[in-house]
PDB file of C-alpha atoms in Angstrom:
ATOM      1  CA  MET R   1      30.681  51.685  26.527  1.00 61.00           C
ATOM      2  CA  LYS R   2      27.747  52.463  24.313  1.00 68.00           C
ATOM      3  CA  ASN R   3      27.972  48.974  22.877  1.00 83.00           C
ATOM      4  CA  ILE R   4      27.730  47.371  26.314  1.00 86.00           C
ATOM      5  CA  ARG R   5      24.573  49.333  26.970  1.00 85.00           C
ATOM      6  CA  VAL R   6      23.048  48.051  23.748  1.00 86.00           C
ATOM      7  CA  ILE R   7      24.005  44.450  24.517  1.00 89.00           C
ATOM      8  CA  THR R   8      22.473  44.730  27.995  1.00 90.00           C
ATOM      9  CA  VAL R   9      19.195  46.111  26.700  1.00 88.00           C
ATOM     10  CA  ILE R  10      19.068  43.493  23.944  1.00 92.00           C
ATOM     11  CA  SER R  11      19.675  40.712  26.489  1.00 93.00           C
ATOM     12  CA  MET R  12      16.786  41.914  28.605  1.00 93.00           C
ATOM     13  CA  LEU R  13      14.549  42.161  25.569  1.00 93.00           C
ATOM     14  CA  LEU R  14      15.619  38.632  24.610  1.00 94.00           C
ATOM     15  CA  ALA R  15      14.637  37.457  28.100  1.00 95.00           C
ATOM     16  CA  ILE R  16      11.245  39.119  27.661  1.00 94.00           C
ATOM     17  CA  ALA R  17      10.802  37.426  24.288  1.00 94.00           C
ATOM     18  CA  ILE R  18      11.624  34.029  25.806  1.00 93.00           C
ATOM     19  CA  VAL R  19       9.139  34.562  28.653  1.00 93.00           C
ATOM     20  CA  LEU R  20       6.411  35.643  26.232  1.00 91.00           C
ATOM     21  CA  ASN R  21       7.104  32.605  24.075  1.00 89.00           C
ATOM     22  CA  VAL R  22       7.088  30.136  26.984  1.00 88.00           C
ATOM     23  CA  VAL R  23       3.941  31.609  28.532  1.00 88.00           C
ATOM     24  CA  GLU R  24       2.200  31.482  25.193  1.00 85.00           C
ATOM     25  CA  MET R  25       3.131  27.827  24.747  1.00 80.00           C
ATOM     26  CA  GLN R  26       1.006  27.040  27.829  1.00 79.00           C
ATOM     27  CA  LEU R  27      -2.023  28.958  26.581  1.00 76.00           C
ATOM     28  CA  SER R  28      -4.291  27.574  23.933  1.00 66.00           C
ATOM     29  CA  PHE R  29      -7.246  29.909  23.756  1.00 65.00           C
ATOM     30  CA  ILE R  30      -7.385  29.890  19.948  1.00 62.00           C
ATOM     31  CA  PRO R  31      -9.519  26.940  18.827  1.00 60.00           C
ATOM     32  CA  ILE R  32      -7.411  26.302  15.701  1.00 61.00           C
ATOM     33  CA  PRO R  33      -4.697  23.668  16.294  1.00 60.00           C
ATOM     34  CA  GLY R  34      -1.164  24.968  16.408  1.00 63.00           C
ATOM     35  CA  ALA R  35      -2.122  28.626  16.009  1.00 71.00           C
ATOM     36  CA  LYS R  36      -0.590  31.251  18.262  1.00 77.00           C
ATOM     37  CA  ILE R  37      -0.731  35.032  18.489  1.00 82.00           C
ATOM     38  CA  GLY R  38       3.048  35.249  18.397  1.00 82.00           C
ATOM     39  CA  PHE R  39       3.678  37.731  21.184  1.00 87.00           C
ATOM     40  CA  ALA R  40       7.407  37.005  20.965  1.00 87.00           C
ATOM     41  CA  ASN R  41       7.322  38.625  17.539  1.00 89.00           C
ATOM     42  CA  LEU R  42       6.480  41.890  19.307  1.00 92.00           C
ATOM     43  CA  VAL R  43       9.979  41.983  20.778  1.00 93.00           C
ATOM     44  CA  THR R  44      11.513  41.200  17.383  1.00 93.00           C
ATOM     45  CA  LEU R  45       9.562  44.028  15.801  1.00 92.00           C
ATOM     46  CA  ILE R  46      10.563  46.525  18.501  1.00 91.00           C
ATOM     47  CA  VAL R  47      14.236  45.534  18.310  1.00 92.00           C
ATOM     48  CA  LEU R  48      14.100  45.740  14.508  1.00 92.00           C
ATOM     49  CA  TYR R  49      12.809  49.309  14.562  1.00 89.00           C
ATOM     50  CA  ILE R  50      15.018  50.576  17.396  1.00 87.00           C
ATOM     51  CA  TYR R  51      18.287  48.657  16.973  1.00 87.00           C
ATOM     52  CA  GLY R  52      18.124  47.415  13.393  1.00 89.00           C
ATOM     53  CA  PHE R  53      18.073  44.137  11.494  1.00 92.00           C
ATOM     54  CA  LYS R  54      21.275  42.579  12.877  1.00 92.00           C
ATOM     55  CA  TRP R  55      20.031  42.648  16.458  1.00 92.00           C
ATOM     56  CA  ALA R  56      16.482  41.632  15.551  1.00 93.00           C
ATOM     57  CA  PHE R  57      17.815  38.612  13.684  1.00 95.00           C
ATOM     58  CA  SER R  58      19.992  37.607  16.660  1.00 93.00           C
ATOM     59  CA  VAL R  59      17.146  38.023  19.155  1.00 94.00           C
ATOM     60  CA  ASN R  60      14.732  35.989  17.067  1.00 93.00           C
ATOM     61  CA  VAL R  61      17.110  33.105  16.324  1.00 94.00           C
ATOM     62  CA  LEU R  62      18.482  32.974  19.884  1.00 94.00           C
ATOM     63  CA  ARG R  63      14.951  32.974  21.274  1.00 93.00           C
ATOM     64  CA  VAL R  64      13.963  29.969  19.179  1.00 92.00           C
ATOM     65  CA  ILE R  65      17.122  28.048  20.084  1.00 92.00           C
ATOM     66  CA  ILE R  66      16.866  28.813  23.812  1.00 92.00           C
ATOM     67  CA  VAL R  67      13.163  28.007  24.004  1.00 90.00           C
ATOM     68  CA  ALA R  68      13.703  24.712  22.157  1.00 88.00           C
ATOM     69  CA  GLY R  69      16.697  23.800  24.304  1.00 87.00           C
ATOM     70  CA  PHE R  70      15.326  24.649  27.731  1.00 86.00           C
ATOM     71  CA  PHE R  71      11.542  24.772  27.631  1.00 82.00           C
ATOM     72  CA  SER R  72      10.300  22.574  24.819  1.00 73.00           C
ATOM     73  CA  PRO R  73       9.329  19.105  26.105  1.00 70.00           C
ATOM     74  CA  LYS R  74      10.942  17.355  23.159  1.00 69.00           C
ATOM     75  CA  GLY R  75      13.849  19.684  22.457  1.00 66.00           C
ATOM     76  CA  PHE R  76      15.180  19.936  18.931  1.00 74.00           C
ATOM     77  CA  ASP R  77      12.552  18.014  16.967  1.00 75.00           C
ATOM     78  CA  TYR R  78      10.421  19.041  13.986  1.00 77.00           C
ATOM     79  CA  THR R  79       8.813  21.908  15.934  1.00 79.00           C
ATOM     80  CA  PHE R  80      12.259  23.455  16.302  1.00 86.00           C
ATOM     81  CA  TYR R  81      12.901  23.324  12.568  1.00 87.00           C
ATOM     82  CA  MET R  82       9.470  24.792  11.868  1.00 86.00           C
ATOM     83  CA  ALA R  83      10.034  27.545  14.410  1.00 87.00           C
ATOM     84  CA  ILE R  84      13.513  28.437  13.167  1.00 91.00           C
ATOM     85  CA  ALA R  85      12.354  28.485   9.535  1.00 92.00           C
ATOM     86  CA  GLY R  86       9.445  30.751  10.417  1.00 91.00           C
ATOM     87  CA  ALA R  87      11.596  33.004  12.586  1.00 93.00           C
ATOM     88  CA  VAL R  88      14.401  33.458  10.031  1.00 94.00           C
ATOM     89  CA  SER R  89      12.112  34.008   7.055  1.00 94.00           C
ATOM     90  CA  SER R  90       9.869  36.459   8.889  1.00 94.00           C
ATOM     91  CA  VAL R  91      12.678  38.569  10.356  1.00 94.00           C
ATOM     92  CA  CYS R  92      14.463  38.707   6.986  1.00 95.00           C
ATOM     93  CA  LEU R  93      11.320  39.868   5.202  1.00 94.00           C
ATOM     94  CA  MET R  94      10.517  42.430   7.904  1.00 93.00           C
ATOM     95  CA  GLY R  95      14.080  43.752   7.768  1.00 93.00           C
ATOM     96  CA  LEU R  96      13.923  44.119   3.987  1.00 93.00           C
ATOM     97  CA  LEU R  97      10.527  45.820   4.083  1.00 92.00           C
ATOM     98  CA  LYS R  98      11.609  48.223   6.801  1.00 90.00           C
ATOM     99  CA  GLN R  99      14.809  49.074   4.938  1.00 88.00           C
ATOM    100  CA  LEU R 100      13.500  49.299   1.377  1.00 90.00           C
ATOM    101  CA  THR R 101       9.912  50.491   1.633  1.00 88.00           C
ATOM    102  CA  LYS R 102       7.994  53.105   3.533  1.00 85.00           C
ATOM    103  CA  ILE R 103       5.091  50.909   4.615  1.00 88.00           C
ATOM    104  CA  HIS R 104       3.642  51.165   8.100  1.00 89.00           C
ATOM    105  CA  VAL R 105       4.835  49.086  11.042  1.00 90.00           C
ATOM    106  CA  VAL R 106       1.468  47.275  11.208  1.00 92.00           C
ATOM    107  CA  THR R 107       1.823  46.172   7.587  1.00 93.00           C
ATOM    108  CA  VAL R 108       5.408  45.067   8.215  1.00 93.00           C
ATOM    109  CA  SER R 109       4.165  43.040  11.169  1.00 93.00           C
ATOM    110  CA  VAL R 110       1.385  41.425   9.119  1.00 94.00           C
ATOM    111  CA  LEU R 111       3.724  40.520   6.269  1.00 93.00           C
ATOM    112  CA  GLY R 112       6.211  39.138   8.797  1.00 93.00           C
ATOM    113  CA  ALA R 113       3.470  36.974  10.322  1.00 93.00           C
ATOM    114  CA  VAL R 114       2.438  35.751   6.863  1.00 93.00           C
ATOM    115  CA  MET R 115       6.047  34.918   5.989  1.00 93.00           C
ATOM    116  CA  HIS R 116       6.443  33.133   9.331  1.00 92.00           C
ATOM    117  CA  THR R 117       3.463  30.915   8.527  1.00 91.00           C
ATOM    118  CA  ILE R 118       4.645  30.210   4.986  1.00 92.00           C
ATOM    119  CA  GLY R 119       8.123  29.303   6.227  1.00 92.00           C
ATOM    120  CA  GLN R 120       6.694  26.901   8.789  1.00 89.00           C
ATOM    121  CA  VAL R 121       4.327  25.166   6.407  1.00 88.00           C
ATOM    122  CA  VAL R 122       6.983  24.832   3.686  1.00 90.00           C
ATOM    123  CA  VAL R 123       9.417  23.215   6.135  1.00 89.00           C
ATOM    124  CA  LEU R 124       6.669  20.867   7.307  1.00 85.00           C
ATOM    125  CA  MET R 125       5.784  19.956   3.725  1.00 86.00           C
ATOM    126  CA  VAL R 126       9.410  19.266   2.824  1.00 86.00           C
ATOM    127  CA  SER R 127      10.214  17.310   5.978  1.00 82.00           C
ATOM    128  CA  LEU R 128       7.107  15.127   5.787  1.00 77.00           C
ATOM    129  CA  GLU R 129       7.191  15.046   1.959  1.00 76.00           C
ATOM    130  CA  THR R 130       3.454  15.621   1.864  1.00 76.00           C
ATOM    131  CA  LEU R 131       2.165  18.207  -0.572  1.00 77.00           C
ATOM    132  CA  PRO R 132      -1.489  18.311   0.681  1.00 76.00           C
ATOM    133  CA  LEU R 133      -0.264  19.996   3.852  1.00 79.00           C
ATOM    134  CA  ILE R 134      -0.423  23.192   1.804  1.00 83.00           C
ATOM    135  CA  PHE R 135      -4.165  23.071   2.549  1.00 82.00           C
ATOM    136  CA  TYR R 136      -3.290  24.132   6.067  1.00 82.00           C
ATOM    137  CA  LEU R 137      -1.703  27.345   4.824  1.00 86.00           C
ATOM    138  CA  PRO R 138      -4.926  29.393   4.356  1.00 86.00           C
ATOM    139  CA  VAL R 139      -6.243  28.279   7.742  1.00 84.00           C
ATOM    140  CA  MET R 140      -3.040  29.432   9.408  1.00 85.00           C
ATOM    141  CA  LEU R 141      -3.031  32.664   7.391  1.00 89.00           C
ATOM    142  CA  VAL R 142      -6.582  33.555   8.440  1.00 89.00           C
ATOM    143  CA  ILE R 143      -5.322  33.423  12.045  1.00 87.00           C
ATOM    144  CA  SER R 144      -1.896  34.963  11.492  1.00 89.00           C
ATOM    145  CA  ILE R 145      -3.051  38.097   9.664  1.00 92.00           C
ATOM    146  CA  PRO R 146      -5.244  39.423  12.534  1.00 91.00           C
ATOM    147  CA  SER R 147      -2.570  38.475  15.070  1.00 91.00           C
ATOM    148  CA  GLY R 148      -0.022  40.356  12.948  1.00 92.00           C
ATOM    149  CA  VAL R 149      -2.295  43.402  13.040  1.00 93.00           C
ATOM    150  CA  LEU R 150      -2.567  43.091  16.826  1.00 93.00           C
ATOM    151  CA  ILE R 151       1.207  42.824  17.296  1.00 93.00           C
ATOM    152  CA  GLY R 152       1.739  45.750  14.927  1.00 92.00           C
ATOM    153  CA  ILE R 153      -0.686  47.951  16.852  1.00 93.00           C
ATOM    154  CA  ILE R 154       0.971  47.095  20.174  1.00 92.00           C
ATOM    155  CA  ALA R 155       4.404  47.862  18.678  1.00 91.00           C
ATOM    156  CA  LYS R 156       3.172  51.204  17.322  1.00 90.00           C
ATOM    157  CA  ARG R 157       1.799  52.070  20.755  1.00 90.00           C
ATOM    158  CA  PHE R 158       5.174  51.136  22.274  1.00 88.00           C
ATOM    159  CA  PHE R 159       6.982  53.513  19.913  1.00 86.00           C
ATOM    160  CA  GLN R 160       4.558  56.327  20.771  1.00 85.00           C
ATOM    161  CA  VAL R 161       4.999  55.851  24.515  1.00 82.00           C
ATOM    162  CA  PHE R 162       8.792  55.568  24.402  1.00 78.00           C
ATOM    163  CA  LYS R 163       9.338  58.294  21.818  1.00 72.00           C
ATOM    164  CA  GLU R 164      10.886  60.665  24.363  1.00 67.00           C
ATOM    165  CA  ILE R 165      13.489  58.173  25.568  1.00 64.00           C
ATOM    166  CA  PRO R 166      16.595  58.443  23.361  1.00 60.00           C
ATOM    167  CA  HIS R 167      17.598  55.271  21.560  1.00 58.00           C
ATOM    168  CA  PRO R 168      21.199  54.514  20.681  1.00 54.00           C
ATOM    169  CA  GLU R 169      21.908  54.780  16.985  1.00 53.00           C
ATOM    170  CA  THR R 170      23.336  51.535  15.706  1.00 45.00           C
ATOM    171  CA  PHE R 171      23.201  49.541  12.464  1.00 39.00           C
TER     172      PHE R 171
ATOM    173  CA  MET V   1      -1.456  54.071   8.435  1.00 75.00           C
ATOM    174  CA  LYS V   2      -1.946  55.031   4.831  1.00 80.00           C
ATOM    175  CA  LYS V   3      -4.387  53.760   2.269  1.00 87.00           C
ATOM    176  CA  LYS V   4      -1.684  51.492   0.811  1.00 87.00           C
ATOM    177  CA  ASP V   5      -1.329  49.646   4.120  1.00 87.00           C
ATOM    178  CA  TYR V   6      -5.053  48.985   4.388  1.00 90.00           C
ATOM    179  CA  ILE V   7      -5.079  47.671   0.812  1.00 90.00           C
ATOM    180  CA  ILE V   8      -2.143  45.283   1.428  1.00 89.00           C
ATOM    181  CA  ILE V   9      -3.548  43.889   4.675  1.00 90.00           C
ATOM    182  CA  GLY V  10      -7.128  43.750   3.409  1.00 91.00           C
ATOM    183  CA  SER V  11      -6.318  42.000   0.149  1.00 92.00           C
ATOM    184  CA  LEU V  12      -4.075  39.451   1.897  1.00 91.00           C
ATOM    185  CA  PHE V  13      -6.823  38.668   4.367  1.00 91.00           C
ATOM    186  CA  VAL V  14      -9.472  38.341   1.656  1.00 93.00           C
ATOM    187  CA  VAL V  15      -7.272  35.991  -0.393  1.00 92.00           C
ATOM    188  CA  ALA V  16      -6.548  33.844   2.677  1.00 90.00           C
ATOM    189  CA  LEU V  17     -10.223  33.786   3.639  1.00 91.00           C
ATOM    190  CA  ILE V  18     -11.366  32.764   0.152  1.00 91.00           C
ATOM    191  CA  ALA V  19      -8.755  29.988   0.036  1.00 88.00           C
ATOM    192  CA  PHE V  20      -9.803  28.863   3.522  1.00 86.00           C
ATOM    193  CA  VAL V  21     -13.505  28.710   2.619  1.00 87.00           C
ATOM    194  CA  TRP V  22     -12.751  26.939  -0.662  1.00 87.00           C
ATOM    195  CA  ILE V  23     -10.604  24.269   1.016  1.00 82.00           C
ATOM    196  CA  THR V  24     -13.037  23.717   3.880  1.00 80.00           C
ATOM    197  CA  PHE V  25     -16.250  23.441   1.893  1.00 80.00           C
ATOM    198  CA  PHE V  26     -15.503  22.746  -1.773  1.00 78.00           C
ATOM    199  CA  ASN V  27     -12.264  20.809  -1.935  1.00 73.00           C
ATOM    200  CA  GLN V  28     -13.366  17.206  -2.450  1.00 73.00           C
ATOM    201  CA  SER V  29     -10.490  14.806  -2.926  1.00 73.00           C
ATOM    202  CA  SER V  30     -10.920  12.726  -6.066  1.00 72.00           C
ATOM    203  CA  GLY V  31      -9.542   9.461  -4.737  1.00 77.00           C
ATOM    204  CA  SER V  32     -11.496   6.725  -3.011  1.00 81.00           C
ATOM    205  CA  ILE V  33      -8.518   5.161  -1.246  1.00 85.00           C
ATOM    206  CA  ALA V  34      -7.578   6.439   2.205  1.00 86.00           C
ATOM    207  CA  ASN V  35      -3.881   5.968   2.850  1.00 86.00           C
ATOM    208  CA  VAL V  36      -2.589   6.145   6.407  1.00 87.00           C
ATOM    209  CA  TYR V  37       1.002   7.343   6.460  1.00 86.00           C
ATOM    210  CA  VAL V  38       3.425   7.109   9.346  1.00 85.00           C
ATOM    211  CA  ASP V  39       6.719   8.867   8.724  1.00 81.00           C
ATOM    212  CA  ASP V  40       6.221   8.865   4.918  1.00 78.00           C
ATOM    213  CA  PHE V  41       5.412   5.160   4.748  1.00 82.00           C
ATOM    214  CA  VAL V  42       1.963   3.758   4.016  1.00 85.00           C
ATOM    215  CA  VAL V  43       0.962   1.475   6.888  1.00 86.00           C
ATOM    216  CA  ALA V  44      -2.688   1.046   5.942  1.00 86.00           C
ATOM    217  CA  SER V  45      -4.640   1.517   2.761  1.00 87.00           C
ATOM    218  CA  ILE V  46      -8.434   1.464   2.832  1.00 86.00           C
ATOM    219  CA  ASP V  47     -10.273   1.229  -0.483  1.00 86.00           C
ATOM    220  CA  PHE V  48     -13.800   2.576  -0.061  1.00 84.00           C
ATOM    221  CA  SER V  49     -14.867   1.609  -3.573  1.00 83.00           C
ATOM    222  CA  ASP V  50     -14.982  -2.087  -2.621  1.00 82.00           C
ATOM    223  CA  ASP V  51     -14.658  -1.748   1.189  1.00 82.00           C
ATOM    224  CA  SER V  52     -11.365  -3.597   1.303  1.00 82.00           C
ATOM    225  CA  TYR V  53      -8.245  -2.787   3.228  1.00 83.00           C
ATOM    226  CA  LYS V  54      -4.558  -3.583   3.207  1.00 82.00           C
ATOM    227  CA  LEU V  55      -2.210  -3.340   6.168  1.00 83.00           C
ATOM    228  CA  PHE V  56       1.562  -3.140   5.856  1.00 83.00           C
ATOM    229  CA  ASN V  57       3.606  -4.490   8.750  1.00 80.00           C
ATOM    230  CA  GLN V  58       5.376  -2.022  10.989  1.00 77.00           C
ATOM    231  CA  ASP V  59       6.750  -4.760  13.228  1.00 80.00           C
ATOM    232  CA  ASP V  60       5.641  -8.166  14.532  1.00 75.00           C
ATOM    233  CA  GLN V  61       2.606  -6.823  16.366  1.00 78.00           C
ATOM    234  CA  TYR V  62       1.456  -3.687  14.559  1.00 78.00           C
ATOM    235  CA  PRO V  63      -0.760  -2.811  12.731  1.00 80.00           C
ATOM    236  CA  GLU V  64      -3.113  -4.799  14.936  1.00 81.00           C
ATOM    237  CA  VAL V  65      -6.764  -5.186  13.910  1.00 82.00           C
ATOM    238  CA  VAL V  66      -9.116  -4.722  16.871  1.00 81.00           C
ATOM    239  CA  VAL V  67     -12.565  -4.714  15.256  1.00 81.00           C
ATOM    240  CA  ASP V  68     -13.299  -6.011  11.768  1.00 82.00           C
ATOM    241  CA  THR V  69     -16.944  -6.129  10.699  1.00 82.00           C
ATOM    242  CA  ILE V  70     -18.732  -5.283   7.441  1.00 82.00           C
ATOM    243  CA  THR V  71     -19.499  -1.744   8.518  1.00 83.00           C
ATOM    244  CA  LYS V  72     -16.564  -0.949  10.733  1.00 85.00           C
ATOM    245  CA  LEU V  73     -12.820  -1.482  10.922  1.00 87.00           C
ATOM    246  CA  GLU V  74     -10.630  -0.519  13.821  1.00 86.00           C
ATOM    247  CA  PHE V  75      -6.890  -1.066  14.035  1.00 85.00           C
ATOM    248  CA  LYS V  76      -3.895   0.059  16.055  1.00 86.00           C
ATOM    249  CA  ILE V  77      -0.716   1.424  14.546  1.00 87.00           C
ATOM    250  CA  LEU V  78       2.507   2.708  16.045  1.00 85.00           C
ATOM    251  CA  GLY V  79       3.103   6.434  15.855  1.00 82.00           C
ATOM    252  CA  LYS V  80       6.403   8.265  16.115  1.00 81.00           C
ATOM    253  CA  TYR V  81       5.514  10.036  19.364  1.00 82.00           C
ATOM    254  CA  GLN V  82       7.472   8.587  22.251  1.00 79.00           C
ATOM    255  CA  VAL V  83       6.485   8.389  25.880  1.00 74.00           C
ATOM    256  CA  GLY V  84       9.651   7.168  27.539  1.00 74.00           C
ATOM    257  CA  GLU V  85      10.918   4.230  25.489  1.00 76.00           C
ATOM    258  CA  ASP V  86       7.605   3.230  23.931  1.00 81.00           C
ATOM    259  CA  PHE V  87       6.103   4.550  20.737  1.00 83.00           C
ATOM    260  CA  ASP V  88       2.565   5.869  20.970  1.00 84.00           C
ATOM    261  CA  VAL V  89      -0.256   3.542  19.888  1.00 86.00           C
ATOM    262  CA  VAL V  90      -2.687   5.254  17.503  1.00 87.00           C
ATOM    263  CA  VAL V  91      -6.166   3.769  17.082  1.00 89.00           C
ATOM    264  CA  ILE V  92      -7.648   4.348  13.614  1.00 88.00           C
ATOM    265  CA  GLU V  93     -11.356   3.801  13.015  1.00 89.00           C
ATOM    266  CA  VAL V  94     -12.885   3.297   9.570  1.00 88.00           C
ATOM    267  CA  ASP V  95     -16.602   3.654   8.835  1.00 87.00           C
ATOM    268  CA  PHE V  96     -17.539   1.772   5.646  1.00 86.00           C
ATOM    269  CA  VAL V  97     -21.153   2.997   5.697  1.00 86.00           C
ATOM    270  CA  ASN V  98     -20.352   6.673   5.293  1.00 84.00           C
ATOM    271  CA  ASN V  99     -16.881   6.085   3.761  1.00 85.00           C
ATOM    272  CA  GLN V 100     -14.982   7.994   6.378  1.00 87.00           C
ATOM    273  CA  ILE V 101     -11.962   7.530   8.612  1.00 89.00           C
ATOM    274  CA  ARG V 102     -10.660   9.083  11.803  1.00 88.00           C
ATOM    275  CA  ILE V 103      -8.039   8.810  14.501  1.00 89.00           C
ATOM    276  CA  LYS V 104     -10.093   7.417  17.360  1.00 87.00           C
ATOM    277  CA  SER V 105      -7.497   7.922  20.048  1.00 85.00           C
ATOM    278  CA  ASP V 106      -3.803   8.506  20.543  1.00 84.00           C
ATOM    279  CA  GLY V 107      -1.506   9.654  23.328  1.00 82.00           C
ATOM    280  CA  THR V 108      -0.468  13.038  21.997  1.00 79.00           C
ATOM    281  CA  PRO V 109      -0.711  16.002  24.397  1.00 77.00           C
ATOM    282  CA  LYS V 110      -2.886  18.313  22.279  1.00 75.00           C
ATOM    283  CA  GLN V 111      -5.082  15.665  20.605  1.00 81.00           C
ATOM    284  CA  ILE V 112      -5.195  17.668  17.374  1.00 80.00           C
ATOM    285  CA  GLY V 113      -5.453  14.632  15.116  1.00 81.00           C
ATOM    286  CA  VAL V 114      -8.226  13.139  17.282  1.00 84.00           C
ATOM    287  CA  ASN V 115     -10.191  16.378  17.412  1.00 83.00           C
ATOM    288  CA  ARG V 116     -10.040  16.670  13.622  1.00 82.00           C
ATOM    289  CA  GLY V 117     -12.795  14.048  13.626  1.00 84.00           C
ATOM    290  CA  TRP V 118     -14.161  12.054  10.708  1.00 87.00           C
ATOM    291  CA  TYR V 119     -12.523  12.623   7.332  1.00 86.00           C
ATOM    292  CA  ASN V 120     -14.181  11.661   4.056  1.00 84.00           C
ATOM    293  CA  GLY V 121     -11.884  13.465   1.624  1.00 81.00           C
ATOM    294  CA  GLN V 122     -13.424  16.885   2.072  1.00 81.00           C
ATOM    295  CA  GLY V 123     -11.588  19.681   3.797  1.00 79.00           C
ATOM    296  CA  LEU V 124      -8.298  19.437   5.633  1.00 81.00           C
ATOM    297  CA  PRO V 125      -6.472  16.095   5.714  1.00 83.00           C
ATOM    298  CA  VAL V 126      -6.099  14.382   9.081  1.00 86.00           C
ATOM    299  CA  ILE V 127      -2.682  14.982  10.548  1.00 84.00           C
ATOM    300  CA  SER V 128      -1.119  14.179  13.899  1.00 83.00           C
ATOM    301  CA  LEU V 129       2.259  15.873  13.928  1.00 81.00           C
ATOM    302  CA  PRO V 130       3.858  14.334  17.041  1.00 80.00           C
ATOM    303  CA  ASN V 131       3.060  10.882  15.673  1.00 83.00           C
ATOM    304  CA  GLN V 132       3.790  11.899  12.065  1.00 84.00           C
ATOM    305  CA  VAL V 133       0.513  10.230  11.117  1.00 87.00           C
ATOM    306  CA  ILE V 134      -1.170  11.625   8.009  1.00 87.00           C
ATOM    307  CA  ILE V 135      -4.368  10.328   6.414  1.00 87.00           C
ATOM    308  CA  LEU V 136      -4.925  11.265   2.768  1.00 85.00           C
ATOM    309  CA  PHE V 137      -7.463  10.293   0.138  1.00 84.00           C
ATOM    310  CA  GLU V 138      -5.684   9.241  -3.037  1.00 81.00           C
ATOM    311  CA  THR V 139      -6.514   7.509  -6.278  1.00 78.00           C
ATOM    312  CA  GLU V 140      -4.162   4.615  -5.692  1.00 69.00           C
ATOM    313  CA  THR V 141      -1.861   3.094  -3.121  1.00 58.00           C
ATOM    314  CA  ASP V 142       1.496   4.496  -4.007  1.00 56.00           C
ATOM    315  CA  ASP V 143       4.953   3.867  -2.652  1.00 50.00           C
ATOM    316  CA  VAL V 144       4.258   0.275  -1.633  1.00 49.00           C
ATOM    317  CA  ASP V 145       7.871  -0.571  -2.396  1.00 47.00           C
ATOM    318  CA  GLY V 146       8.944   2.003   0.159  1.00 44.00           C
ATOM    319  CA  VAL V 147       7.325   0.092   3.011  1.00 43.00           C
ATOM    320  CA  VAL V 148       9.958  -1.549   5.146  1.00 40.00           C
TER     321      VAL V 148
END
């Protein structure tokens, strides 16, 4: 029964991640093309710290697939491959850092955001076979590092507020 | 947060910022030939050293030259972005006076390639992802054999 409870909570968190992602797709308040805050990563980070890597990986990959399938105007095109590459690489790095090191959640979030950007740009470079696209990497990183800090701070606040509520021990 | 965390985040940000500033202000491409790529194929090659240009056929109609004077060249190419059945028409404008090139207009939703503005080899290359149009300054026209 405990497992059903976990699956239910994870499903709701996945729904939240999808909504955050879709809402963010409509906003473009950052003047740099293609840059986003990455609010969906907040859910990934929270799931990673409460339920562990396995669930965080599932939430992140499922979110990208569902958003591409249902909400993206063009479906599974190059943006999907960029998104899935960024999502997988960032959640893997964050999982490793959380498991192997003692660094703070904000730093984990920042490094996850950096890895997300690198994964995206590498996939773009390989798929378009154009090396000069690497010039876009620093521009994206200058945006993604502050947004990683922001997401990390929100996640830390979340953990403080919900510290009293018992979390199921999995993973 | 500990001191270690501040050092990691701070140093990453500084490195990214330095690279960003260097690319934006100091990275001058060495080539004088602007190649316009669509989906990895060169469709137009503009040589600013002698103000000449070469177009490589995409189909019977495109690339289509609209304006061709001594100081200015304007032509239409087909992008990869589709609205219904039709591919998007991308208008490229070349300025031979200041040796620069831009995407004048296209039909993409976010207009990122258009808003990039004039490109003379300095800073970020022009790229329109939905159309898979990339404009790069290079020393020579490569991959001519690859044009179908």
